[in-house]
């Protein structure tokens, strides 16, 4: 059946990815709204809110 992964091990990464994505409707991310600053993430470079 293969390797079984514990999905709870990935919750922190999933939460970070979700909270730092810029939302097209607002133009900012939940992280920015919550903390008042933009999160700098190298994997987000090259993506825009309209890519979805």
PDB file of C-alpha atoms in Angstrom:
ATOM      1  CA  UNK A   1       0.000   0.000   0.000  1.00  0.00           C
ATOM      2  CA  UNK A   2       3.004   2.316   0.148  1.00  0.00           C
ATOM      3  CA  UNK A   3       4.139   4.876   2.653  1.00  0.00           C
ATOM      4  CA  UNK A   4       1.434   6.322   4.886  1.00  0.00           C
ATOM      5  CA  UNK A   5       1.981   9.939   5.823  1.00  0.00           C
ATOM      6  CA  UNK A   6       0.589  11.632   8.875  1.00  0.00           C
ATOM      7  CA  UNK A   7      -1.165  14.692   7.425  1.00  0.00           C
ATOM      8  CA  UNK A   8      -1.030  16.488  10.777  1.00  0.00           C
ATOM      9  CA  UNK A   9       2.742  16.773  10.322  1.00  0.00           C
ATOM     10  CA  UNK A  10       2.036  19.195   7.469  1.00  0.00           C
ATOM     11  CA  UNK A  11      -0.500  21.471   9.172  1.00  0.00           C
ATOM     12  CA  UNK A  12       2.037  24.192   9.980  1.00  0.00           C
ATOM     13  CA  UNK A  13       3.218  24.336   6.377  1.00  0.00           C
ATOM     14  CA  UNK A  14      -0.335  24.309   5.052  1.00  0.00           C
ATOM     15  CA  UNK A  15      -1.389  27.089   7.429  1.00  0.00           C
ATOM     16  CA  UNK A  16       1.626  29.213   6.441  1.00  0.00           C
ATOM     17  CA  UNK A  17       0.959  28.716   2.730  1.00  0.00           C
ATOM     18  CA  UNK A  18      -2.717  29.608   3.117  1.00  0.00           C
ATOM     19  CA  UNK A  19      -2.168  32.660   5.307  1.00  0.00           C
ATOM     20  CA  UNK A  20       0.550  34.177   3.104  1.00  0.00           C
ATOM     21  CA  UNK A  21      -1.258  33.854  -0.231  1.00  0.00           C
ATOM     22  CA  UNK A  22      -2.521  37.176  -1.522  1.00  0.00           C
ATOM     23  CA  UNK A  23      -6.265  37.183  -1.995  1.00  0.00           C
ATOM     24  CA  UNK A  24      -7.483  38.826  -5.222  1.00  0.00           C
ATOM     25  CA  UNK A  25     -10.584  40.286  -3.552  1.00  0.00           C
ATOM     26  CA  UNK A  26      -8.604  42.271  -0.965  1.00  0.00           C
ATOM     27  CA  UNK A  27      -5.143  42.574  -2.559  1.00  0.00           C
ATOM     28  CA  UNK A  28      -3.409  41.397   0.597  1.00  0.00           C
ATOM     29  CA  UNK A  29      -2.932  38.219   2.587  1.00  0.00           C
ATOM     30  CA  UNK A  30      -4.490  37.101   5.878  1.00  0.00           C
ATOM     31  CA  UNK A  31      -0.955  37.274   7.337  1.00  0.00           C
ATOM     32  CA  UNK A  32      -0.670  40.934   6.334  1.00  0.00           C
ATOM     33  CA  UNK A  33      -4.091  41.780   7.772  1.00  0.00           C
ATOM     34  CA  UNK A  34      -3.247  39.999  11.034  1.00  0.00           C
ATOM     35  CA  UNK A  35       0.297  41.332  11.542  1.00  0.00           C
ATOM     36  CA  UNK A  36       0.277  44.579   9.564  1.00  0.00           C
ATOM     37  CA  UNK A  37       3.323  43.572   7.517  1.00  0.00           C
ATOM     38  CA  UNK A  38       3.978  41.728   4.302  1.00  0.00           C
ATOM     39  CA  UNK A  39       5.549  38.286   4.574  1.00  0.00           C
ATOM     40  CA  UNK A  40       8.508  37.783   2.275  1.00  0.00           C
ATOM     41  CA  UNK A  41       8.435  34.326   0.806  1.00  0.00           C
ATOM     42  CA  UNK A  42      10.751  33.215  -1.991  1.00  0.00           C
ATOM     43  CA  UNK A  43       8.288  30.660  -3.373  1.00  0.00           C
ATOM     44  CA  UNK A  44       5.645  33.349  -3.926  1.00  0.00           C
ATOM     45  CA  UNK A  45       7.799  35.365  -6.325  1.00  0.00           C
ATOM     46  CA  UNK A  46       6.373  35.113  -9.790  1.00  0.00           C
ATOM     47  CA  UNK A  47       2.792  34.478  -8.667  1.00  0.00           C
ATOM     48  CA  UNK A  48       0.042  37.066  -8.689  1.00  0.00           C
ATOM     49  CA  UNK A  49      -3.495  36.972  -7.276  1.00  0.00           C
ATOM     50  CA  UNK A  50      -4.810  36.580 -10.825  1.00  0.00           C
ATOM     51  CA  UNK A  51      -2.897  33.316 -11.427  1.00  0.00           C
ATOM     52  CA  UNK A  52      -5.591  31.261  -9.701  1.00  0.00           C
TER      53      UNK A  52
END
